[in-house]
Steps between C-alpha positions, in 0.01 A plus 500: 500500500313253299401155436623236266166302483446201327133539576315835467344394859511298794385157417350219678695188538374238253128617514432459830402799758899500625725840406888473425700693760733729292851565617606830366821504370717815534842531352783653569650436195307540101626177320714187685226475786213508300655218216516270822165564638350468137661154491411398859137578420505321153640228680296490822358117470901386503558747800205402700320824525141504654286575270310727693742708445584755200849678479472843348785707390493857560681750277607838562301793270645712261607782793630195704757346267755632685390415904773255559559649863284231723364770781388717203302167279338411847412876512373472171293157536340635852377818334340297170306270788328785658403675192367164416291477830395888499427518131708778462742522245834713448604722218782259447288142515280690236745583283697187516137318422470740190818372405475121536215492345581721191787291461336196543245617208772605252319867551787686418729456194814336546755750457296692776688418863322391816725804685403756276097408540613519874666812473186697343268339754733567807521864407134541461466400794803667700430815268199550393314360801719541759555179635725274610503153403399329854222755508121299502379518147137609554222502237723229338293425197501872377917541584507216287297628211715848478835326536385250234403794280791643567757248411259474150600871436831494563576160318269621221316163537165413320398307772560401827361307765117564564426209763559741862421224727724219382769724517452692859485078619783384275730213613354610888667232778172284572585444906296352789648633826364177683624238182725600346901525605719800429878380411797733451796342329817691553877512513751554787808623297692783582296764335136413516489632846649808647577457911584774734441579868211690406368310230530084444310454206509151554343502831217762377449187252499202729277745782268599254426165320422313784258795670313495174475134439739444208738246423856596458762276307857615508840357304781619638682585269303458201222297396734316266639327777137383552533349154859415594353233763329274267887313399589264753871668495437842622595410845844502346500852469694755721255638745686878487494531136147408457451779790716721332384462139882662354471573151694326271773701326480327166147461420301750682316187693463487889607186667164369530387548146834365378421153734160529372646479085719240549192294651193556302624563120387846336434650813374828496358761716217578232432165327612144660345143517265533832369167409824271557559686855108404613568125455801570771255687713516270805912530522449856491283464820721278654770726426339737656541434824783476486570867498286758708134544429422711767385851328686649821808353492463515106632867535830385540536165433507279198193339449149487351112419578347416153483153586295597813235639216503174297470264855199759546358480131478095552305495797 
């Protein structure tokens, strides 16, 4: 997990001895939740959002680009909070840190892939080491060091990063236990969870969040119908095929998306105008309630409790 800061640090509000509260923002999804959020933040003044507050995306590492399961994200965001408040890192955060940051640095030529960097530090550590990734990464600076010098000898690199420090702290989630809110953003379609007698994966969620403090928002189905809510028609819509979803035969498209196109021009999943849906932002609240925002009922039900998060942002 990591940060998208627009500041380096936590900053006081307009000089004075005041500190922004930062909600957290965790995604289930890598590109049409964070376009929105980018946009709601850029336009915060329209929106009304206090500005104590500062919204801060968090993205998934390198290893995490493919958590898209819910239980296993949360999984993943509760074990990056306590190696923040312990101090102790695992062979996976360090790596993924050695990787943002060489990335981030241009340390590595181009034609040189992010997975095959991985690959030679993973089995170092798995091999040579014996470790496993979630292991505690002890004497961190001096792992660092002989992984660094070993990527250099294997890429047959000049160079490579010398700064130790920067990089064992790179793109760390800055969070206040007492400030700062915790938000997980996630889907209720038919495969993001997996439900059995034995094993509701959407309960664990709900149970867990609320034991640790976190906020939970949930579209059911998906959080394009969230950005389905800001037209003033969608009520029109039939309530069993938004629950439903059905693909469409011809084009590939879900029901949803489909409504979605035919509403806001160029729509898609990976690159859409954010901006035109945050001037509707107060019909998609009203909308709202229209449907369930109960995270409980949520599991079944159409419905969604983003707007409950920007009611909460304003205060």
């Amino acid at each position: 997990m990591r940060e998208v800061r627009t500041f380096g640090k936590r900053n006081p509000l307009y000089n004075e001895d005041k500190t922004r509260k930062k909600y957290l923002l965790i995604f289930e999804g890598e590109k049409t939740e964070i376009i929105y959020f980018k946009a709601l933040n850029k336009k915060r003044e329209f929106v009304g959002i206090n500005p104590m507050i500062e919204l801060v995306p968090v993205l998934r590492s390198f290893s995490e680009e493919n958590f898209s399961n819910p239980k296993k994200l949360l999984q993943r965001v509760m074990q990056s909070l306590e190696e923040i408040k312990s101090g102790n890192i695992s062979y996976r955060t360090l790596l993924d840190r050695i990787i943002a940051y060489m990335e981030d640095n241009n340390s590595v030529p181009d034609n040189i892939s992010n997975r095959f960097v991985w690959n030679i530090m993973r089995e170092f550590c798995e091999n040579t080491l014996n470790k496993k990734l979630d292991d505690v990464a002890l004497n961190s600076e001096e792992l660092c060091k002989d992984i660094l010098n070993l990527v250099k000898d294997k890429l047959s690199l000049k160079s490579i990063i010398s700064n130790i420090s920067d990089i064992i702290n790179y793109n760390e989630i800055i969070y206040s236990e007492d400030i700062d809110k915790i938000c997980l953003i996630v889907d209720r379609d038919k495969e993001s969870f997996f439900s059995c007698e034995n094993n509701n994966q959407y309960e664990y969620v709900v149970n867990t969040c609320k034991n640790n403090g976190y906020k939970l928002y949930i579209t059911n189905p998906l959080f394009e119908f969230w950005l389905l809510l800001h037209f003033d028609d969608v009520n029109k819509l039939e309530y069993d095929k938004i629950l439903d979803n059905p693909k469409k035969s011809k084009n590939g498209k879900r029901y949803i998306e489909e409504e979605l196109c035919k509403r806001l021009d160029g729509f898609k999943k990976s690159k859409y105008n954010a901006d035109l849906l945050i001037e509707n932002i107060d019909t998609a609240i009203e909308n709202e309630k229209k449907y369930s925002e109960n995270v409980i009922d949520l599991e079944s039900k159409v419905g969604c409790n983003i707007g409950l998060l920007i009611e909460e942002l304003r205060r």
